[in-house]
Amino acid sequence: MMHVVYPPHCLTCNAIVGTDGGLCADCWGRTPFLTGLRCDLCGVPLPGDDPTEIACCDDCLRIARPWSKGRAVLAYRDNGRRLVLSFKHGDRTELARAAGAWMAIAARDIRLPGQIVAPTPLHWRRLFKRRYNQAALLGARLASELELEHCPDLLKRHRFTGSQEGKGRDARFANLVDSISINPRQSVRVADRPVLLVDDVLTSGATLAACAEACYAAGATDVRVVALARVVKDG
Ligand SMILES: [Zn+2]
Ligand SMILES: [Zn+2]
């Protein structure tokens, strides 16, 4: 009867909501969920009405994406950005419950039999500071919703790469070269299997690209990605 003492609050404001881990109607309306036609590789919204059409954005035409399909739940702006930031830095870990379920809905059509779910890794120094890997919390929930195996330590970040914030795209890719690899203890699990990579925010795609390359190098048959939020350029 915890709710008598602590009624569930909306994930992005203090309004009391009827069920655990949701958004109130106001915040739901102000959260930029991605709907309609989107890029098949990175989830960015594209002009067009038919969401079943397979389309590709300009960025994904220009930059090699070493994964076959990608999905995202919301745009990284306004309430979408607030939601991700409170999850990342504000210890709102209960967000993973709702957000992981939204991600499972977004990734439903890219689920494959035998797919192994793996989060993008944090360096142990950052993990120590933050106490949890937000991508792994999302991955656990997503995997259980999609009835897939979750391997939270499939990938390892063996070099501290510092923050990617404020870096341009080329600098982000250069910063990550050879910084991520398969955890040797888990390498047998990825051979001859498809992988679904999970991250909280897809910005340049550099981290997910480094993770995907590591999975293929270990024998993965296919790599797909899902992010909670996609950074969308203005205009
Ligand atoms: Zn609210
Ligand atoms: Zn794209």
Short mmCIF file of N, CA, C and O in Angstrom, two decimals, residues 75-184:
data_model
loop_
_atom_site.label_atom_id
_atom_site.label_comp_id
_atom_site.label_asym_id
_atom_site.label_seq_id
_atom_site.Cartn_x
_atom_site.Cartn_y
_atom_site.Cartn_z
N ALA A 75 11.78 13.08 -29.80
CA ALA A 75 12.80 14.05 -30.21
C ALA A 75 13.46 14.61 -28.96
O ALA A 75 12.80 14.86 -27.94
N TYR A 76 14.76 14.84 -29.04
CA TYR A 76 15.53 15.36 -27.90
C TYR A 76 15.37 16.88 -27.86
O TYR A 76 16.27 17.62 -28.24
N ARG A 77 14.22 17.33 -27.48
CA ARG A 77 13.97 18.76 -27.28
C ARG A 77 12.77 18.93 -26.35
O ARG A 77 12.02 17.99 -26.12
N ASP A 78 12.60 20.14 -25.84
CA ASP A 78 11.48 20.46 -24.96
C ASP A 78 11.32 19.41 -23.85
O ASP A 78 12.27 19.08 -23.19
N ASN A 79 10.12 18.88 -23.73
CA ASN A 79 9.89 17.93 -22.65
C ASN A 79 10.62 16.59 -22.88
O ASN A 79 10.92 15.88 -21.93
N GLY A 80 10.94 16.29 -24.13
CA GLY A 80 11.72 15.08 -24.44
C GLY A 80 13.12 15.19 -23.85
O GLY A 80 13.65 14.24 -23.26
N ARG A 81 13.72 16.36 -23.99
CA ARG A 81 15.05 16.61 -23.46
C ARG A 81 15.02 16.60 -21.93
O ARG A 81 15.89 16.03 -21.28
N ARG A 82 14.01 17.23 -21.37
CA ARG A 82 13.87 17.28 -19.92
C ARG A 82 13.77 15.88 -19.32
O ARG A 82 14.37 15.56 -18.30
N LEU A 83 13.00 15.07 -19.99
CA LEU A 83 12.79 13.70 -19.54
C LEU A 83 14.12 12.93 -19.52
O LEU A 83 14.46 12.26 -18.54
N VAL A 84 14.88 13.04 -20.61
CA VAL A 84 16.16 12.32 -20.71
C VAL A 84 17.15 12.84 -19.67
O VAL A 84 17.84 12.06 -19.01
N LEU A 85 17.21 14.16 -19.50
CA LEU A 85 18.17 14.74 -18.56
C LEU A 85 17.85 14.38 -17.12
O LEU A 85 18.75 14.13 -16.32
N SER A 86 16.56 14.33 -16.78
CA SER A 86 16.22 13.99 -15.39
C SER A 86 16.54 12.52 -15.13
O SER A 86 16.88 12.13 -14.02
N PHE A 87 16.49 11.72 -16.18
CA PHE A 87 16.83 10.31 -16.08
C PHE A 87 18.34 10.14 -15.92
O PHE A 87 18.84 9.38 -15.11
N LYS A 88 19.09 10.94 -16.68
CA LYS A 88 20.54 10.81 -16.73
C LYS A 88 21.19 11.36 -15.47
O LYS A 88 22.09 10.76 -14.92
N HIS A 89 20.74 12.51 -15.02
CA HIS A 89 21.45 13.18 -13.93
C HIS A 89 20.63 13.34 -12.66
O HIS A 89 21.14 13.77 -11.65
N GLY A 90 19.34 13.03 -12.74
CA GLY A 90 18.50 13.32 -11.60
C GLY A 90 18.06 12.11 -10.81
O GLY A 90 17.17 12.21 -9.99
N ASP A 91 18.69 10.95 -11.06
CA ASP A 91 18.34 9.75 -10.31
C ASP A 91 16.87 9.36 -10.44
O ASP A 91 16.33 8.70 -9.57
N ARG A 92 16.22 9.76 -11.54
CA ARG A 92 14.82 9.34 -11.73
C ARG A 92 14.82 7.98 -12.43
O ARG A 92 14.36 7.82 -13.55
N THR A 93 15.37 6.99 -11.74
CA THR A 93 15.53 5.68 -12.39
C THR A 93 14.19 5.01 -12.69
O THR A 93 14.12 4.12 -13.52
N GLU A 94 13.13 5.43 -11.99
CA GLU A 94 11.82 4.83 -12.27
C GLU A 94 11.35 5.16 -13.69
O GLU A 94 10.46 4.52 -14.23
N LEU A 95 11.99 6.16 -14.29
CA LEU A 95 11.69 6.50 -15.68
C LEU A 95 11.94 5.33 -16.63
O LEU A 95 11.30 5.21 -17.67
N ALA A 96 12.89 4.47 -16.26
CA ALA A 96 13.25 3.35 -17.13
C ALA A 96 12.05 2.44 -17.38
O ALA A 96 11.93 1.83 -18.44
N ARG A 97 11.17 2.36 -16.40
CA ARG A 97 10.00 1.49 -16.52
C ARG A 97 9.10 1.94 -17.67
O ARG A 97 8.77 1.15 -18.56
N ALA A 98 8.75 3.22 -17.66
CA ALA A 98 7.89 3.75 -18.72
C ALA A 98 8.67 3.86 -20.03
O ALA A 98 8.20 3.43 -21.08
N ALA A 99 9.88 4.44 -19.95
CA ALA A 99 10.64 4.69 -21.19
C ALA A 99 11.04 3.39 -21.88
O ALA A 99 11.00 3.30 -23.11
N GLY A 100 11.40 2.38 -21.10
CA GLY A 100 11.76 1.08 -21.68
C GLY A 100 10.58 0.45 -22.40
O GLY A 100 10.73 -0.18 -23.45
N ALA A 101 9.38 0.67 -21.84
CA ALA A 101 8.17 0.13 -22.48
C ALA A 101 7.87 0.88 -23.79
O ALA A 101 7.48 0.28 -24.79
N TRP A 102 8.07 2.20 -23.77
CA TRP A 102 7.87 2.97 -25.02
C TRP A 102 8.87 2.50 -26.09
O TRP A 102 8.53 2.38 -27.27
N MET A 103 10.11 2.26 -25.65
CA MET A 103 11.14 1.81 -26.60
C MET A 103 10.79 0.44 -27.19
O MET A 103 11.07 0.17 -28.36
N ALA A 104 10.18 -0.41 -26.38
CA ALA A 104 9.79 -1.73 -26.87
C ALA A 104 8.73 -1.59 -27.97
O ALA A 104 8.77 -2.30 -28.98
N ILE A 105 7.83 -0.62 -27.80
CA ILE A 105 6.81 -0.40 -28.82
C ILE A 105 7.48 0.11 -30.11
O ILE A 105 7.20 -0.36 -31.20
N ALA A 106 8.42 1.06 -29.94
CA ALA A 106 9.12 1.62 -31.11
C ALA A 106 9.95 0.57 -31.84
O ALA A 106 10.13 0.63 -33.05
N ALA A 107 10.48 -0.41 -31.09
CA ALA A 107 11.39 -1.40 -31.67
C ALA A 107 10.68 -2.69 -32.07
O ALA A 107 11.33 -3.62 -32.57
N ARG A 108 9.37 -2.73 -31.86
CA ARG A 108 8.64 -3.98 -32.13
C ARG A 108 8.88 -4.50 -33.55
O ARG A 108 9.07 -5.70 -33.75
N ASP A 109 8.89 -3.59 -34.52
CA ASP A 109 9.02 -4.05 -35.91
C ASP A 109 10.47 -4.33 -36.33
O ASP A 109 10.72 -4.75 -37.46
N ILE A 110 11.43 -4.11 -35.44
CA ILE A 110 12.82 -4.46 -35.79
C ILE A 110 13.33 -5.59 -34.88
O ILE A 110 14.50 -5.93 -34.88
N ARG A 111 12.44 -6.17 -34.10
CA ARG A 111 12.80 -7.31 -33.25
C ARG A 111 13.07 -8.53 -34.14
O ARG A 111 12.37 -8.76 -35.11
N LEU A 112 14.09 -9.30 -33.78
CA LEU A 112 14.41 -10.53 -34.52
C LEU A 112 14.48 -11.69 -33.53
O LEU A 112 14.88 -11.50 -32.38
N PRO A 113 14.13 -12.91 -33.98
CA PRO A 113 14.25 -14.06 -33.08
C PRO A 113 15.71 -14.25 -32.66
O PRO A 113 16.61 -14.11 -33.48
N GLY A 114 15.92 -14.51 -31.39
CA GLY A 114 17.28 -14.78 -30.90
C GLY A 114 18.13 -13.54 -30.71
O GLY A 114 19.31 -13.63 -30.35
N GLN A 115 17.54 -12.37 -30.93
CA GLN A 115 18.28 -11.11 -30.79
C GLN A 115 18.72 -10.92 -29.33
O GLN A 115 17.96 -11.19 -28.41
N ILE A 116 19.95 -10.43 -29.16
CA ILE A 116 20.44 -10.17 -27.81
C ILE A 116 20.46 -8.65 -27.61
O ILE A 116 20.91 -7.90 -28.47
N VAL A 117 19.88 -8.21 -26.50
CA VAL A 117 19.79 -6.77 -26.21
C VAL A 117 21.02 -6.34 -25.43
O VAL A 117 21.36 -6.95 -24.41
N ALA A 118 21.70 -5.29 -25.91
CA ALA A 118 22.92 -4.83 -25.23
C ALA A 118 22.95 -3.31 -25.17
O ALA A 118 22.74 -2.63 -26.18
N PRO A 119 23.18 -2.74 -23.98
CA PRO A 119 23.26 -1.28 -23.86
C PRO A 119 24.64 -0.76 -24.26
O PRO A 119 25.63 -1.49 -24.17
N THR A 120 24.70 0.50 -24.68
CA THR A 120 26.00 1.13 -24.88
C THR A 120 26.67 1.24 -23.50
O THR A 120 26.01 1.55 -22.51
N PRO A 121 27.96 0.96 -23.43
CA PRO A 121 28.62 0.91 -22.13
C PRO A 121 29.08 2.28 -21.64
O PRO A 121 29.35 3.18 -22.42
N LEU A 122 29.16 2.39 -20.32
CA LEU A 122 29.77 3.56 -19.69
C LEU A 122 31.17 3.14 -19.24
O LEU A 122 31.37 2.00 -18.85
N HIS A 123 32.12 4.06 -19.26
CA HIS A 123 33.41 3.75 -18.66
C HIS A 123 33.22 3.61 -17.15
O HIS A 123 32.37 4.30 -16.57
N TRP A 124 34.00 2.75 -16.51
CA TRP A 124 33.77 2.50 -15.07
C TRP A 124 33.89 3.76 -14.24
O TRP A 124 33.23 3.90 -13.21
N ARG A 125 34.69 4.72 -14.72
CA ARG A 125 34.82 5.97 -13.96
C ARG A 125 33.51 6.73 -13.93
O ARG A 125 33.11 7.30 -12.92
N ARG A 126 32.84 6.75 -15.10
CA ARG A 126 31.56 7.45 -15.14
C ARG A 126 30.48 6.66 -14.42
O ARG A 126 29.62 7.22 -13.76
N LEU A 127 30.55 5.35 -14.54
CA LEU A 127 29.58 4.49 -13.88
C LEU A 127 29.66 4.68 -12.36
O LEU A 127 28.65 4.75 -11.66
N PHE A 128 30.88 4.80 -11.87
CA PHE A 128 31.11 5.00 -10.45
C PHE A 128 30.47 6.30 -9.98
O PHE A 128 29.84 6.37 -8.93
N LYS A 129 30.62 7.33 -10.79
CA LYS A 129 30.09 8.64 -10.44
C LYS A 129 28.56 8.65 -10.50
O LYS A 129 27.89 9.22 -9.64
N ARG A 130 28.03 8.01 -11.52
CA ARG A 130 26.58 8.10 -11.74
C ARG A 130 25.82 6.96 -11.05
O ARG A 130 24.61 7.03 -10.88
N ARG A 131 26.54 5.90 -10.74
CA ARG A 131 26.00 4.73 -10.01
C ARG A 131 25.15 3.79 -10.87
O ARG A 131 24.89 2.68 -10.48
N TYR A 132 24.67 4.23 -12.00
CA TYR A 132 23.95 3.29 -12.86
C TYR A 132 24.17 3.69 -14.31
O TYR A 132 24.46 4.84 -14.61
N ASN A 133 24.08 2.69 -15.21
CA ASN A 133 24.15 2.97 -16.64
C ASN A 133 22.71 3.08 -17.13
O ASN A 133 21.97 2.11 -17.16
N GLN A 134 22.30 4.29 -17.50
CA GLN A 134 20.90 4.51 -17.86
C GLN A 134 20.50 3.67 -19.08
O GLN A 134 19.36 3.22 -19.18
N ALA A 135 21.45 3.40 -19.99
CA ALA A 135 21.13 2.58 -21.16
C ALA A 135 20.83 1.14 -20.73
O ALA A 135 19.97 0.47 -21.32
N ALA A 136 21.53 0.67 -19.69
CA ALA A 136 21.29 -0.70 -19.21
C ALA A 136 19.93 -0.82 -18.51
O ALA A 136 19.25 -1.84 -18.61
N LEU A 137 19.50 0.24 -17.82
CA LEU A 137 18.18 0.22 -17.19
C LEU A 137 17.09 0.15 -18.26
O LEU A 137 16.12 -0.60 -18.15
N LEU A 138 17.29 0.93 -19.33
CA LEU A 138 16.33 0.91 -20.44
C LEU A 138 16.36 -0.46 -21.13
O LEU A 138 15.32 -1.02 -21.47
N GLY A 139 17.57 -1.00 -21.32
CA GLY A 139 17.74 -2.29 -22.00
C GLY A 139 17.05 -3.42 -21.25
O GLY A 139 16.42 -4.29 -21.87
N ALA A 140 17.12 -3.39 -19.92
CA ALA A 140 16.51 -4.46 -19.12
C ALA A 140 15.00 -4.47 -19.32
O ALA A 140 14.38 -5.52 -19.53
N ARG A 141 14.42 -3.28 -19.27
CA ARG A 141 12.97 -3.17 -19.42
C ARG A 141 12.53 -3.54 -20.84
O ARG A 141 11.57 -4.28 -21.06
N LEU A 142 13.27 -3.01 -21.82
CA LEU A 142 12.99 -3.29 -23.23
C LEU A 142 13.06 -4.78 -23.52
O LEU A 142 12.18 -5.35 -24.16
N ALA A 143 14.12 -5.43 -23.02
CA ALA A 143 14.31 -6.85 -23.28
C ALA A 143 13.16 -7.66 -22.68
O ALA A 143 12.66 -8.60 -23.29
N SER A 144 12.72 -7.28 -21.48
CA SER A 144 11.65 -8.06 -20.87
C SER A 144 10.34 -7.86 -21.62
O SER A 144 9.58 -8.80 -21.83
N GLU A 145 10.09 -6.63 -22.09
CA GLU A 145 8.88 -6.37 -22.89
C GLU A 145 8.89 -7.16 -24.20
O GLU A 145 7.86 -7.63 -24.65
N LEU A 146 10.07 -7.23 -24.84
CA LEU A 146 10.15 -7.89 -26.15
C LEU A 146 10.48 -9.38 -26.01
O LEU A 146 10.65 -10.07 -27.02
N GLU A 147 10.61 -9.85 -24.76
CA GLU A 147 10.96 -11.26 -24.48
C GLU A 147 12.25 -11.66 -25.18
O GLU A 147 12.32 -12.65 -25.90
N LEU A 148 13.27 -10.82 -24.97
CA LEU A 148 14.59 -11.09 -25.52
C LEU A 148 15.60 -11.17 -24.38
O LEU A 148 15.35 -10.66 -23.28
N GLU A 149 16.75 -11.77 -24.65
CA GLU A 149 17.80 -11.87 -23.65
C GLU A 149 18.53 -10.53 -23.53
O GLU A 149 18.83 -9.89 -24.53
N HIS A 150 18.79 -10.11 -22.29
CA HIS A 150 19.51 -8.86 -22.06
C HIS A 150 20.91 -9.17 -21.56
O HIS A 150 21.07 -9.97 -20.65
N CYS A 151 21.90 -8.56 -22.18
CA CYS A 151 23.28 -8.78 -21.73
C CYS A 151 23.90 -7.41 -21.41
O CYS A 151 24.50 -6.77 -22.27
N PRO A 152 23.72 -6.93 -20.15
CA PRO A 152 24.13 -5.56 -19.82
C PRO A 152 25.63 -5.32 -19.93
O PRO A 152 26.04 -4.17 -20.08
N ASP A 153 26.45 -6.38 -19.86
CA ASP A 153 27.91 -6.15 -19.97
C ASP A 153 28.50 -6.78 -21.23
O ASP A 153 29.65 -7.19 -21.25
N LEU A 154 27.70 -6.81 -22.30
CA LEU A 154 28.23 -7.35 -23.56
C LEU A 154 29.37 -6.48 -24.09
O LEU A 154 30.36 -6.98 -24.61
N LEU A 155 29.22 -5.16 -23.94
CA LEU A 155 30.22 -4.24 -24.47
C LEU A 155 30.97 -3.54 -23.35
O LEU A 155 30.40 -3.30 -22.28
N LYS A 156 32.22 -3.23 -23.62
CA LYS A 156 33.04 -2.55 -22.62
C LYS A 156 33.68 -1.32 -23.21
O LYS A 156 34.10 -1.32 -24.36
N ARG A 157 33.74 -0.28 -22.41
CA ARG A 157 34.44 0.93 -22.83
C ARG A 157 35.77 0.89 -22.10
O ARG A 157 35.83 1.07 -20.90
N HIS A 158 36.85 0.58 -22.82
CA HIS A 158 38.11 0.33 -22.13
C HIS A 158 39.02 1.54 -22.13
O HIS A 158 40.11 1.51 -21.61
N ARG A 159 38.57 2.61 -22.74
CA ARG A 159 39.37 3.83 -22.70
C ARG A 159 38.43 4.94 -22.30
O ARG A 159 37.31 5.03 -22.83
N PHE A 160 38.84 5.78 -21.36
CA PHE A 160 37.99 6.89 -20.93
C PHE A 160 38.01 7.95 -22.01
O PHE A 160 39.04 8.54 -22.30
N THR A 161 36.87 8.20 -22.64
CA THR A 161 36.84 9.09 -23.79
C THR A 161 36.36 10.50 -23.43
O THR A 161 36.29 11.34 -24.29
N GLY A 162 36.05 10.73 -22.18
CA GLY A 162 35.57 12.05 -21.79
C GLY A 162 34.18 12.30 -22.32
O GLY A 162 33.56 11.43 -22.92
N SER A 163 33.69 13.49 -22.12
CA SER A 163 32.34 13.80 -22.55
C SER A 163 32.31 14.06 -24.05
O SER A 163 33.22 14.64 -24.62
N GLN A 164 31.22 13.61 -24.69
CA GLN A 164 31.04 13.86 -26.12
C GLN A 164 30.32 15.20 -26.32
O GLN A 164 30.22 15.68 -27.44
N GLU A 165 29.83 15.76 -25.21
CA GLU A 165 29.05 16.99 -25.34
C GLU A 165 29.90 18.13 -25.87
O GLU A 165 31.05 18.30 -25.48
N GLY A 166 29.34 18.91 -26.76
CA GLY A 166 30.04 20.06 -27.30
C GLY A 166 31.03 19.73 -28.40
O GLY A 166 31.68 20.61 -28.94
N LYS A 167 31.15 18.44 -28.75
CA LYS A 167 32.08 18.07 -29.83
C LYS A 167 31.32 17.94 -31.14
O LYS A 167 30.16 17.53 -31.16
N GLY A 168 31.98 18.28 -32.24
CA GLY A 168 31.37 18.13 -33.56
C GLY A 168 31.35 16.67 -33.96
O GLY A 168 31.89 15.81 -33.26
N ARG A 169 30.70 16.38 -35.07
CA ARG A 169 30.52 14.98 -35.46
C ARG A 169 31.85 14.26 -35.71
O ARG A 169 32.06 13.16 -35.22
N ASP A 170 32.78 14.89 -36.44
CA ASP A 170 34.06 14.23 -36.74
C ASP A 170 34.83 13.96 -35.46
O ASP A 170 35.42 12.90 -35.29
N ALA A 171 34.81 14.94 -34.55
CA ALA A 171 35.52 14.78 -33.28
C ALA A 171 34.90 13.65 -32.46
O ALA A 171 35.61 12.89 -31.81
N ARG A 172 33.58 13.52 -32.52
CA ARG A 172 32.90 12.45 -31.78
C ARG A 172 33.33 11.09 -32.31
O ARG A 172 33.60 10.17 -31.54
N PHE A 173 33.37 10.94 -33.63
CA PHE A 173 33.75 9.64 -34.20
C PHE A 173 35.21 9.34 -33.88
O PHE A 173 35.54 8.24 -33.47
N ALA A 174 36.10 10.37 -34.03
CA ALA A 174 37.52 10.17 -33.77
C ALA A 174 37.76 9.79 -32.32
O ALA A 174 38.59 8.93 -32.00
N ASN A 175 37.01 10.41 -31.43
CA ASN A 175 37.15 10.20 -30.00
C ASN A 175 36.84 8.76 -29.60
O ASN A 175 37.31 8.26 -28.58
N LEU A 176 36.03 8.07 -30.41
CA LEU A 176 35.55 6.75 -30.01
C LEU A 176 36.26 5.58 -30.68
O LEU A 176 36.04 4.43 -30.32
N VAL A 177 37.13 5.91 -31.66
CA VAL A 177 37.82 4.84 -32.38
C VAL A 177 38.55 3.94 -31.37
O VAL A 177 39.28 4.42 -30.52
N ASP A 178 38.31 2.66 -31.47
CA ASP A 178 38.97 1.66 -30.62
C ASP A 178 38.71 1.83 -29.13
O ASP A 178 39.47 1.33 -28.32
N SER A 179 37.67 2.54 -28.75
CA SER A 179 37.43 2.71 -27.32
C SER A 179 36.43 1.69 -26.78
O SER A 179 36.30 1.52 -25.59
N ILE A 180 35.70 1.02 -27.69
CA ILE A 180 34.65 0.08 -27.26
C ILE A 180 34.94 -1.29 -27.86
O ILE A 180 35.30 -1.41 -29.03
N SER A 181 34.81 -2.32 -27.04
CA SER A 181 34.99 -3.68 -27.56
C SER A 181 34.06 -4.63 -26.82
O SER A 181 33.43 -4.26 -25.83
N ILE A 182 33.99 -5.86 -27.35
CA ILE A 182 33.17 -6.89 -26.69
C ILE A 182 33.88 -7.35 -25.43
O ILE A 182 35.09 -7.55 -25.44
N ASN A 183 33.12 -7.48 -24.37
CA ASN A 183 33.64 -8.03 -23.13
C ASN A 183 34.07 -9.49 -23.41
O ASN A 183 33.23 -10.29 -23.80
N PRO A 184 35.35 -9.82 -23.24
CA PRO A 184 35.81 -11.17 -23.60
C PRO A 184 34.99 -12.28 -22.93
O PRO A 184 34.79 -13.33 -23.51
#
